[in-house]
XYZ file of C-alpha atoms in Angstrom:
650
model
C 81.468 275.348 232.124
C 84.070 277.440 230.168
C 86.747 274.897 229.965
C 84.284 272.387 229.168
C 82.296 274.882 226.137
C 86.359 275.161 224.954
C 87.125 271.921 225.030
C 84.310 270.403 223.362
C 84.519 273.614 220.747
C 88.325 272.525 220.005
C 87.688 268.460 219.988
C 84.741 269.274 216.877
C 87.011 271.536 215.529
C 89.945 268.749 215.676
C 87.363 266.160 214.131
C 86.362 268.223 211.524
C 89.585 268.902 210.221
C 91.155 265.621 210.605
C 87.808 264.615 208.513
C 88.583 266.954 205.952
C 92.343 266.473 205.747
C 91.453 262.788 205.017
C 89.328 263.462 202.727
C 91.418 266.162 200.770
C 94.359 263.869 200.850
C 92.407 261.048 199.561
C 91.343 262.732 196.384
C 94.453 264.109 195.895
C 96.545 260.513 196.268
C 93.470 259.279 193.725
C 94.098 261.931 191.168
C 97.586 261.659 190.828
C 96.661 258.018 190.942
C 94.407 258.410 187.929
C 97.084 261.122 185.950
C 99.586 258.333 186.757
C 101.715 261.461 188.463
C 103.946 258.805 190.573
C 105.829 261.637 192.594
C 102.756 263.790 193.527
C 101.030 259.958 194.379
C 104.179 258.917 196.538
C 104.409 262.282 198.099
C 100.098 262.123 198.762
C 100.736 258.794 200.142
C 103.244 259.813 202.627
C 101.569 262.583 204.241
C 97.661 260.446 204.141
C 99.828 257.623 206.070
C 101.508 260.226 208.793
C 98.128 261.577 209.346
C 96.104 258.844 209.151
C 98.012 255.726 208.725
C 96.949 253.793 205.694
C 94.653 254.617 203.066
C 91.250 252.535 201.721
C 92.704 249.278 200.601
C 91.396 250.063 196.971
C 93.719 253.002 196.980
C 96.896 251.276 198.582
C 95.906 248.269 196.358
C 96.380 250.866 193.193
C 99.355 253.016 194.596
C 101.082 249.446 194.656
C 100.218 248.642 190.888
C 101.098 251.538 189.511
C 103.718 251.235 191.247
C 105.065 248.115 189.490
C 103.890 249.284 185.891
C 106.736 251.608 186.081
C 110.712 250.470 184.436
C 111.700 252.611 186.875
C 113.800 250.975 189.543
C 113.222 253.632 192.056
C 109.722 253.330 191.925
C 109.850 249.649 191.805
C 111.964 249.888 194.896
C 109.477 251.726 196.402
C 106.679 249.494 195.603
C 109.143 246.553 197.056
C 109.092 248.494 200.108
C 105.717 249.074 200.209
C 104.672 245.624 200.341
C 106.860 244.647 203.037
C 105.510 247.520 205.313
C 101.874 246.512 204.259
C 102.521 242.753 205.071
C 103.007 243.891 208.932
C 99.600 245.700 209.293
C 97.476 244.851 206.524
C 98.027 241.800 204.640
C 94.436 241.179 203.349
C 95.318 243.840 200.749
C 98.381 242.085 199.223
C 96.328 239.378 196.627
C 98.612 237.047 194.444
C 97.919 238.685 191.098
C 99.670 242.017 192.581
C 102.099 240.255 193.926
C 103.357 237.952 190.845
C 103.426 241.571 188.554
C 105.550 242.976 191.183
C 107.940 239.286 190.668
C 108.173 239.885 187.502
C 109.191 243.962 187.131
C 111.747 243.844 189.900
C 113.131 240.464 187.838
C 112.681 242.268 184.280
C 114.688 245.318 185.858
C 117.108 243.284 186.905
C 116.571 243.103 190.714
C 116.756 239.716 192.049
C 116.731 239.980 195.367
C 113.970 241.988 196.020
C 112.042 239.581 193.038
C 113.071 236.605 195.270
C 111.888 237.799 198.283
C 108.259 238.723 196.813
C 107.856 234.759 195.390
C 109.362 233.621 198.650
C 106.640 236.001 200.576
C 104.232 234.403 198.022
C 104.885 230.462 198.977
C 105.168 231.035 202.572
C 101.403 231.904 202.158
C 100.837 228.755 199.743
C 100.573 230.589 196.473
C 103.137 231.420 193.534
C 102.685 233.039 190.220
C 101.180 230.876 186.925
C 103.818 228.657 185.525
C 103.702 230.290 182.552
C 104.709 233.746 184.783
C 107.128 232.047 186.533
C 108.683 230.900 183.420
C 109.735 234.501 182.777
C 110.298 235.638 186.342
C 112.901 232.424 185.899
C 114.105 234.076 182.808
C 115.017 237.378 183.697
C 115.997 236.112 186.990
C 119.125 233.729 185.523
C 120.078 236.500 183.071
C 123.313 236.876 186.041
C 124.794 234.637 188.464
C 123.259 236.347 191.327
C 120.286 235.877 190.188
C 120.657 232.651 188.999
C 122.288 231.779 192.771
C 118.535 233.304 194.018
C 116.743 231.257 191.332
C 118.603 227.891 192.236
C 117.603 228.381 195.558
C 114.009 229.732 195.273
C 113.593 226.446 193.113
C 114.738 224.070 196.099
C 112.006 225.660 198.316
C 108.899 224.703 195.934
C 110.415 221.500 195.663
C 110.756 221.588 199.372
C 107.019 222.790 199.869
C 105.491 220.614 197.006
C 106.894 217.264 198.762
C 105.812 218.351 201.858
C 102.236 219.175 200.928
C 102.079 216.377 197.886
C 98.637 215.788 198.565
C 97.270 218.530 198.338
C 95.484 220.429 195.022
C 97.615 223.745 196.081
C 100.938 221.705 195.741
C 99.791 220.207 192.223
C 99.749 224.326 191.855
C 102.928 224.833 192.652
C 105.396 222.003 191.466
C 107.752 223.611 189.141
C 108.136 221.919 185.468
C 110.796 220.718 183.374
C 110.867 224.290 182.050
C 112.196 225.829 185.385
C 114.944 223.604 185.453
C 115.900 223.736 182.033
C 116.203 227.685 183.001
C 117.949 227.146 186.034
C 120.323 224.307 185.001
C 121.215 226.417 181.590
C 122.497 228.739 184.111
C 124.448 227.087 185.757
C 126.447 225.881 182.389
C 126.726 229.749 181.375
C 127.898 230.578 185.286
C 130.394 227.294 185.512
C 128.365 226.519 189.044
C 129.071 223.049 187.917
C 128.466 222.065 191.571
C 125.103 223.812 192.187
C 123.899 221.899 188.904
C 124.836 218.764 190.325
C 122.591 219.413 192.990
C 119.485 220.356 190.766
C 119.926 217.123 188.726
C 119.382 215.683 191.763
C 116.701 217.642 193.309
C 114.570 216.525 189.443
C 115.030 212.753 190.677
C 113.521 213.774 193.983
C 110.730 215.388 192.368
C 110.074 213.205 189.509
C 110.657 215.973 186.825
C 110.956 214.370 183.413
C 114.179 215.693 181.553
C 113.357 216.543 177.785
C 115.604 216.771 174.868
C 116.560 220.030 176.020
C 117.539 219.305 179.600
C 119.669 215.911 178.402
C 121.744 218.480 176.728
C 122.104 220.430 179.632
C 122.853 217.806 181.714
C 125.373 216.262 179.522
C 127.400 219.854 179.917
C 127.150 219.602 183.844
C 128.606 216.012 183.769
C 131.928 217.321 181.310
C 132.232 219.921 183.722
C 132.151 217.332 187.460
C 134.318 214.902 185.034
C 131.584 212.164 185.077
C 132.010 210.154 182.398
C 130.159 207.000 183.512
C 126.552 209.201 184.176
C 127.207 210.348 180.232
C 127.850 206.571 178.566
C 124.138 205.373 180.599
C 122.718 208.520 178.700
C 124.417 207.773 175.491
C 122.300 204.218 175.650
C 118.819 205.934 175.374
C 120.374 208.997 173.196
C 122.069 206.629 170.283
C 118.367 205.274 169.550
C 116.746 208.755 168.726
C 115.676 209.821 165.724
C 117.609 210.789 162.999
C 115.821 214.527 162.755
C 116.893 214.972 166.822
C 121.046 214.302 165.821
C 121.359 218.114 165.209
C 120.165 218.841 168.518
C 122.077 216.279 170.391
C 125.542 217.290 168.461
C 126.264 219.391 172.075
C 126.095 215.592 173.888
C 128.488 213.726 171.959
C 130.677 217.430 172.220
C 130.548 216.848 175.817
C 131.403 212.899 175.915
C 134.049 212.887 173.232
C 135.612 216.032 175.910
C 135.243 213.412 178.949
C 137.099 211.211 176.874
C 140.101 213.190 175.800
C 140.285 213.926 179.625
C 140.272 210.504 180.705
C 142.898 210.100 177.726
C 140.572 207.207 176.710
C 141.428 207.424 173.367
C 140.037 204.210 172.186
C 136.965 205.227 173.782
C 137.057 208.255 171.402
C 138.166 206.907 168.310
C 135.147 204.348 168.875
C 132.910 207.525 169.292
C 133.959 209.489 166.371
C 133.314 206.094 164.469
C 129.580 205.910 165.608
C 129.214 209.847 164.576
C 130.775 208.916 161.146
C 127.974 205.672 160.914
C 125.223 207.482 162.531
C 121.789 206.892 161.854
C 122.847 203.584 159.614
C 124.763 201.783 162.928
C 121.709 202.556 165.424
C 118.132 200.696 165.504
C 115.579 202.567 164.272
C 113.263 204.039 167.040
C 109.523 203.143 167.106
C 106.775 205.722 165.447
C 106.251 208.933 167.161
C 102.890 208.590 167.210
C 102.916 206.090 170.084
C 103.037 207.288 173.827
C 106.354 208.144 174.459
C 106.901 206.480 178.076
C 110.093 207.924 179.923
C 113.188 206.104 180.680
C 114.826 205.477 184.140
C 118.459 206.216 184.216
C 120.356 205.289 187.616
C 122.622 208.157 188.831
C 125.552 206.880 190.603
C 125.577 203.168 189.543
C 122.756 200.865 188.073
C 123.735 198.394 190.223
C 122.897 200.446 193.264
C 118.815 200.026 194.797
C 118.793 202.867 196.756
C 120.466 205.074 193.898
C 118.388 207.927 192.324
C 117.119 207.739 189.016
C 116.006 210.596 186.653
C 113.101 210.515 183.949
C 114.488 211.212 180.666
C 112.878 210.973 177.109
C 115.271 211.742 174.943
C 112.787 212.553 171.949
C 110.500 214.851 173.667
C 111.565 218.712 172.807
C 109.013 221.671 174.075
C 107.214 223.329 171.052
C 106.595 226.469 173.856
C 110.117 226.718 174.941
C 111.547 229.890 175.982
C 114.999 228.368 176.640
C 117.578 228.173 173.459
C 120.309 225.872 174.170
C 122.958 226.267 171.891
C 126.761 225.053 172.535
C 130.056 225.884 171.137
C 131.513 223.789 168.386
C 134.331 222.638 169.750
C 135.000 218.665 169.329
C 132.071 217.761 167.412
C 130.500 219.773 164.389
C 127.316 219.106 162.477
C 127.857 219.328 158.379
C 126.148 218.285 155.413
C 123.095 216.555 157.737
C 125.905 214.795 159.869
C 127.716 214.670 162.693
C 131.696 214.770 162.249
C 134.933 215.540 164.465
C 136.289 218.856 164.375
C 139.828 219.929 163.525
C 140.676 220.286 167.940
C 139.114 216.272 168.155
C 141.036 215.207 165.209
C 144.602 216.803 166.894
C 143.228 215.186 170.048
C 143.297 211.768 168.590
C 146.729 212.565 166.695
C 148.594 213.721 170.114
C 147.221 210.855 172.087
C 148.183 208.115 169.882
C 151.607 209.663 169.039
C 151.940 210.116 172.722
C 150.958 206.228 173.320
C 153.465 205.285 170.424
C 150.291 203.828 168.789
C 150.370 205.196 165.184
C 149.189 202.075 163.916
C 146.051 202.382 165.258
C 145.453 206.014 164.540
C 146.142 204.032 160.861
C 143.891 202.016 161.256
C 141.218 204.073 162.201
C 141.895 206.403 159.706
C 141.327 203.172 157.216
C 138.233 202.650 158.568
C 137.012 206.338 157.656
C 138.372 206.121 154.499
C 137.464 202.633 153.582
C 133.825 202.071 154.878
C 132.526 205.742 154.933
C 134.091 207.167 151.886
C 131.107 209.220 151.063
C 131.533 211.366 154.479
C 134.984 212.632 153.572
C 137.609 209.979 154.932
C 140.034 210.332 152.071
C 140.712 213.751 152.625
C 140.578 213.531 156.432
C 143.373 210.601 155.844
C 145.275 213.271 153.772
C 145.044 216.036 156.029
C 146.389 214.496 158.987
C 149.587 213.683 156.818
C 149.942 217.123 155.774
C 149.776 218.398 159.234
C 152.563 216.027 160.426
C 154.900 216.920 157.512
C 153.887 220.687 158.536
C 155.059 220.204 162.309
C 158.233 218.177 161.304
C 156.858 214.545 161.914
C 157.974 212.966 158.774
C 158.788 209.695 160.305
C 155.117 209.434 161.746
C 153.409 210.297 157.881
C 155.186 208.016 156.349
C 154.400 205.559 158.893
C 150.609 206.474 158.315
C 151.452 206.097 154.526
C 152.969 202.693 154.534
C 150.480 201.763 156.629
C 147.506 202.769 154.591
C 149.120 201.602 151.638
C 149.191 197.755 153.419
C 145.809 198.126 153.953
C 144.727 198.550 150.663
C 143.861 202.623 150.600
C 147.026 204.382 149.151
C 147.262 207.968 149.398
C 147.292 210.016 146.092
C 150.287 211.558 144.391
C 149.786 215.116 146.191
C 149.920 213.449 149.540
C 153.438 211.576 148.681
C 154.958 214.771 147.102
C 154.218 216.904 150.236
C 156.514 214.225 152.169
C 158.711 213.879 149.025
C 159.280 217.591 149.807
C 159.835 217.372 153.330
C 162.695 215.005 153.204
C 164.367 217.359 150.796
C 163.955 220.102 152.940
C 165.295 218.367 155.984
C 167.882 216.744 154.216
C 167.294 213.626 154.730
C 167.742 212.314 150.991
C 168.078 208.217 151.999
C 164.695 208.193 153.306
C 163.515 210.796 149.868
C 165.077 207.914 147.693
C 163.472 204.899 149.460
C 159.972 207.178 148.676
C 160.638 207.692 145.162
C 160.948 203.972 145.046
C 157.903 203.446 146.567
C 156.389 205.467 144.068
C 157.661 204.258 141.494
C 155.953 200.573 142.760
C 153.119 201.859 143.352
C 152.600 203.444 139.798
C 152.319 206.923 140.697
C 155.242 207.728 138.963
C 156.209 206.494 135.150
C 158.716 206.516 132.243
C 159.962 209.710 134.410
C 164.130 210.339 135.123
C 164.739 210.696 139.061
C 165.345 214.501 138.423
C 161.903 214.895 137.068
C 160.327 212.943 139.843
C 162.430 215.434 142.271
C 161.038 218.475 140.095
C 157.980 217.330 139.951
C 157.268 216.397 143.828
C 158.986 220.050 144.381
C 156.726 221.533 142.117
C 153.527 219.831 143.517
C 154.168 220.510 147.547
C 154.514 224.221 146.381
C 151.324 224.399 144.762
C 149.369 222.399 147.199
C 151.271 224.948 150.097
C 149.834 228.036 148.343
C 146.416 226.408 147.632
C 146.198 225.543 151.716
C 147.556 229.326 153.562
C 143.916 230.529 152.887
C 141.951 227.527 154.879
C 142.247 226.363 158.502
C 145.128 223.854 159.124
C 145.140 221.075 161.131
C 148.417 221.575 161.574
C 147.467 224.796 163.806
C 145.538 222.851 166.333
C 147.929 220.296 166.773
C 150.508 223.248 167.730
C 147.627 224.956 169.838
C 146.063 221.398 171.700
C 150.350 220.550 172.958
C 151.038 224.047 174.221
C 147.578 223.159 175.944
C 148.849 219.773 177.224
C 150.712 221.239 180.586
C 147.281 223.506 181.734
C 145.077 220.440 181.806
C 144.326 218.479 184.943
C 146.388 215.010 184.907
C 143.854 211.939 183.720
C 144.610 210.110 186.855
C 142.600 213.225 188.802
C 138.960 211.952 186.682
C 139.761 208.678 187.600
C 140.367 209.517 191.565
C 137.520 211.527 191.468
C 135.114 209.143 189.097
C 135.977 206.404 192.151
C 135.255 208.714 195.075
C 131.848 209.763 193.145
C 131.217 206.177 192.784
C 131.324 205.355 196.192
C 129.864 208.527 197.636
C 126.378 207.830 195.679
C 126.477 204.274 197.411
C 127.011 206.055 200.473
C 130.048 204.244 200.899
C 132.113 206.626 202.563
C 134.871 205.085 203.680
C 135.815 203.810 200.575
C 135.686 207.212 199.274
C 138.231 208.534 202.088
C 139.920 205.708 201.688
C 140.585 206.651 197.784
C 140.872 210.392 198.681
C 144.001 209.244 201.271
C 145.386 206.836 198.472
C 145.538 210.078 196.013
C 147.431 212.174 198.802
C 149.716 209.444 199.264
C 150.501 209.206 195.742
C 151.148 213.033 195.571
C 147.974 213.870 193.263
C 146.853 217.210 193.911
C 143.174 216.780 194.242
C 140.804 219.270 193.462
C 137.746 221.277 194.006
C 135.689 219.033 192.325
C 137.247 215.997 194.740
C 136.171 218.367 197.579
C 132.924 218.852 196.104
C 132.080 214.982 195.918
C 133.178 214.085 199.106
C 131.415 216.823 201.215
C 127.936 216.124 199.589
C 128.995 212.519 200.252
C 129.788 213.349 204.102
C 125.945 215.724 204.025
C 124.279 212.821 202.439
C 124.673 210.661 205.693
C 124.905 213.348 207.569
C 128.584 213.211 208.720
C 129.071 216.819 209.694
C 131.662 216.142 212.106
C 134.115 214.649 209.014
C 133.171 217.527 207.135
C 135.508 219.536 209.427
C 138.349 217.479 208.555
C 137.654 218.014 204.822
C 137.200 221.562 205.537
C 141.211 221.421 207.257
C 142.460 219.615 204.094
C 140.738 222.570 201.713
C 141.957 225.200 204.074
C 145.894 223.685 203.932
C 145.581 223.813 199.487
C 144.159 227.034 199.661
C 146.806 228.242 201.660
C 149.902 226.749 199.428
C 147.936 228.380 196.096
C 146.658 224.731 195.373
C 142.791 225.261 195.308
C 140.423 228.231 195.235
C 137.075 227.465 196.361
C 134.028 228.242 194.005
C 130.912 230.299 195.512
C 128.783 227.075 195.283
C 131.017 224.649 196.965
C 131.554 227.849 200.075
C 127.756 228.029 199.998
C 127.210 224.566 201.014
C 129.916 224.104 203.250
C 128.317 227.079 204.682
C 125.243 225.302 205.030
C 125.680 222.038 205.869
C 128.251 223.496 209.324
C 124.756 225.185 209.624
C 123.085 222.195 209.912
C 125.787 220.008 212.069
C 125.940 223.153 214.240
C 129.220 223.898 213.717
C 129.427 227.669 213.966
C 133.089 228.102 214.074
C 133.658 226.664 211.024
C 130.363 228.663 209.317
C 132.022 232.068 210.142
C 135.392 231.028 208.523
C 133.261 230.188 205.476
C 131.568 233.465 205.779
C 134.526 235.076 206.497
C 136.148 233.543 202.996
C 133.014 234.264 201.298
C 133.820 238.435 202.577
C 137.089 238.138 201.671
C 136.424 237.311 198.351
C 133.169 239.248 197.923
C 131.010 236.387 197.630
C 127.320 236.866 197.304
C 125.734 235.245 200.180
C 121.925 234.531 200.551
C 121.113 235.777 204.107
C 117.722 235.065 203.489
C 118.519 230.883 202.866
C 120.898 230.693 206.236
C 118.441 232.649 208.831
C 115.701 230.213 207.283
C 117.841 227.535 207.927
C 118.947 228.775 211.214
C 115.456 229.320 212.505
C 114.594 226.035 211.585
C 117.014 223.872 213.897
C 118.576 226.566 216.132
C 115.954 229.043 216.912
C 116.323 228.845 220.495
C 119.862 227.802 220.806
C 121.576 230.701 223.747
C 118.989 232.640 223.133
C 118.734 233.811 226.505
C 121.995 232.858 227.901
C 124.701 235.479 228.185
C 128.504 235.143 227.486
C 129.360 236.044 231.020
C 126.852 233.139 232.389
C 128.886 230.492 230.228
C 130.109 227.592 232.096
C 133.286 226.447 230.804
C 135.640 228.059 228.142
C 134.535 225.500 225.249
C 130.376 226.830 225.886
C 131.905 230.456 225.969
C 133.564 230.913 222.395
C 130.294 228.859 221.031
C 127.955 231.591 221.900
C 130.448 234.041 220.795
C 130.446 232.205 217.086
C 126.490 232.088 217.438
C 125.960 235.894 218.222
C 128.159 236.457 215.245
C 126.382 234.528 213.147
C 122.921 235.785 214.501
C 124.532 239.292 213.869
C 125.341 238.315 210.458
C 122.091 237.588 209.202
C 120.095 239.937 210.859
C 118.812 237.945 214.060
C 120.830 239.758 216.856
């Protein structure tokens, strides 16, 4: 009877206290709540949950949102951590609204890992935050390539989840907008993952995004950086018929096809180009009223010839009144002046080194003719005179007076200036036959009279100094001619765009053995290929699911690497990565992950476990290394349990 009076004495006891601990700790964890004291919360918190586990979901529901108010990222860390331990025991608690302001403060404090996980944690249980939420999240998320690496690949999983649950109102929810991309693609532009924006083009054909104004632009960058010239002239179709108030905003487009040009050493191509900028709106039919529907155009991807190809949505006159995204591109080939477009001093040395180079002068003549002749207004005469002036400056005397006979044959003669710069030029040189044979042609063409030859000398003299003063203060053409030939030897060879424009070609019409076939004809022609021929012909290999080939590709890029010919870029490592993933091929994923250590790679651990657990789950999972039965089964589990170590699934 003792034992039992004590025990029951110290069990009430026990009960009361625990009641009144709870209690006390509760109040305290909601006043600190309440003076928004977050250490005196986190520390009430922490002894409530060793006591008692969890507290009232109200109070765990507010401990979490004021932990995400704060710009702290320690507390934001903590409330990051929070929610993960919550989602094991009591997920009820975790509503969407809490979790999208927790997105967004771990992506406005630059965390964009622990933002990612949150929106993946939120689509694995069918929600995500308001597009116009997500538009920021997106936002702060691509502000660094990590982040835009996490973005890219958060973006592939709604587009995964909205085709797989299309019907449904949730999915309507959930599909991403033109917006997202934009974000996303812009990133990749700023981050040179040239590659991974190849792949989100594509991914907006598979989800029928329409591309605005904003994202041709975009687009149109990611092309001059792959080299594909061909996907920017079916563009250039529906883009010449905007408009003429949209010509500012597409000055970045023709930037990026006059570049493809120059690196194709197309040069016709690009004189024809900076023609149309020089004509345009006058040479381009007038679009139809704005007021009508404006119905979006398909554009093949690949070839148009091609039925199976993929096609992407544009309207080129559509821009976003709401947009958060500012495109804006460096003026490098193409420059927007006086309510036109025009080439810049770099195009204009472009054009002179690649005709010179061809031995074509007289076409650079007569193209410069045409400028002067028919759009006279814009500024031809003086563009005429300028590139004379910068060949006398660099020594070409032969190739101005070329340009000067032939202009003068065609009817536009340069001006007196212009001939006393060369004038001067042979006199400096010393080469006084060819100085005579100019006075004479001077003297023909009446811009000399009545005058002794030692006043014509004197005067010419006299002119070329004054017009050399007048010019030190101004950019010189002459500069960028200098700057674009000491260029000349760091560029990749023309006949690289063209290998790689022909393996694109045929990897998009899943032609792959005309692709290898082109790939072996550049080795045996000694053309060094590079990572963008490696790129097109592994997504070519994935895209009919060739993993087996990929191997061999994967040899070849191992062999450059190793004689300094090629380094890889994160993108291209993170889809070989994957796709030996997908084939199985676990050797060859842990020397991609072990390339990706080497060179301190970011890798998404998160994306390969997914993937893992999706077609492997249960591959050796209960087999042992000593119960393998031949030698070939044995180092294949070993590559597996590293892999499964590697991403957490040991």
């Amino acid at each position: 009877m003792f034992l039992l009076s004590f025990s029951t004495g110290t069990s009430s006891e026990r009960i009361c206290w625990e009641s009144t601990s709870h209690s006390i700790l509760s109040r305290k964890l909601e006043t600190a709540l309440k003076d928004r004291q977050m250490v005196e919360a986190w520390e009430s918190f922490n002894d409530f949950k060793s006591l008692h586990g969890f507290p009232s979901d109200n109070l765990l529901a507010r401990l979490i949102t004021e932990l995400t108010y704060s710009s702290d990222p320690h507390w934001l860390r903590k409330a990051y951590d929070l929610v993960l331990l919550v989602l094991k025991e009591k997920t009820g608690v975790l509503h969407s609204d809490m979790l999208t302001k927790l997105s967004l403060s771990l992506a406005r404090s630059q965390m964009p890992m622990p933002a990612t996980v949150i929106l993946r944690l939120m689509l694995e249980r069918g929600s995500s935050p308001p597009m116009n939420v997500l538009w920021l999240v997106f936002l702060h998320l691509v502000k660094t390539e990590i982040g835009t690496c996490l973005a890219s690949h958060f973006l592939v999983q709604i587009c995964d989840f909205f085709q797989s649950e299309k019907i449904s109102y949730g999915a309507k929810l959930i599909k991403p907008d033109t917006m997202i991309f934009n974000l996303v693609l812009d990133a990749c532009v700023r981050f040179k993952l040239s590659f991974k924006g190849q792949q989100i083009i594509e991914l907006m054909t598979q989800t029928d995004i329409i591309a605005d104004a904003h994202s041709i632009t975009i687009i149109a960058r990611i092309h001059e950086m792959n080299g594909q010239r061909d996907e920017m002239k079916r563009l250039k179709v529906h883009i010449d018929q905007v408009l003429s108030q949209f010509i500012h905003h597409y000055r970045q487009f023709y930037d990026s096809l006059l570049s493809l040009h120059f690196k194709f050493n197309d040069i016709d191509a690009a004189a024809e180009l900076v023609l149309d900028m020089y004509r345009f709106p006058e040479s381009f039919p007038i679009q139809k009223d704005m007021k009508e529907p404006q119905k979006p155009c398909f554009v093949p991807m690949g070839s148009q010839n091609l039925k199976t190809g993929l096609k992407i949505q544009i309207v080129p006159d559509m821009l976003q009144k709401d947009s958060v995204l500012k495109v804006e591109g460096i003026q490098e080939l193409v420059i927007f002046r006086n309510g036109k477009l025009a080439p810049s001093n770099r195009a204009v040395a472009k054009l002179i080194i690649g005709y010179r180079r061809g031995g074509r002068i007289s076409d650079l003549s007569k193209l410069l003719h045409i400028i002067t002749k028919e759009i006279h207004s814009l500024g031809g005469s003086s563009l005429c005179s300028d590139v004379i002036d910068a060949c006398i400056n660099l020594g070409w005397v032969e190739t101005a007076h070329d340009i000067l006979d032939d202009m003068e044959a065609a009817g536009s003669p340069m001006g007196f200036s212009t001939y006393s710069s060369l004038y001067a030029a042979y006199y400096r040189e010393e080469m006084f036959r060819e100085a005579e044979a100019l006075q004479k042609q001077m003297k023909k063409a009446a811009l000399v009279l009545n005058l002794s030859d030692e006043m014509v000398i004197s005067s010419c003299l006299s002119e070329a100094v004054d017009k050399d003063a007048s010019a030190i203060s101004k950019s010189n053409l002459a500069n960028f001619l200098v700057r674009e030939m000491g260029e000349e030897d760091k560029t990749v060879p023309p006949i690289v765009y063209q290998f790689n424009s022909s393996i694109y070609f045929f990897c998009k019409a899943k032609m792959v053995a005309d692709a290898l076939k082109t790939y072996r004809r550049m080795q045996e022609m000694k053309v060094q290929p590079t990572e963008q021929t490696f790129s097109v012909l592994v997504h070519g290999y994935y895209s009919v699911g060739m993993y087996r080939d990929m191997t061999f590709i994967w040899g070849d890029i191992k062999r450059n690497m190793q004689g300094g010919n090629l380094v890889l870029s994160r993108d291209l490592c993170e889809f070989l990565l994957l796709s030996f993933l997908r084939g199985g091929y676990f050797e060859r994923v842990m020397e991609v992950v072990g390339y990706m250590k080497e060179h301190k790679m970011f890798t998404d651990k998160w994306m390969y476990k997914s993937e893992f657990l999706k077609l492997h789950k249960n591959l050796y999972r209960r087999l042992k290394i000593s119960e393998a039965r031949t030698e070939a089964q044995k180092k294949r589990l070993e590559y597996v349990l590293a892999f499964r170590k590697w991403v957490g699934r040991d």
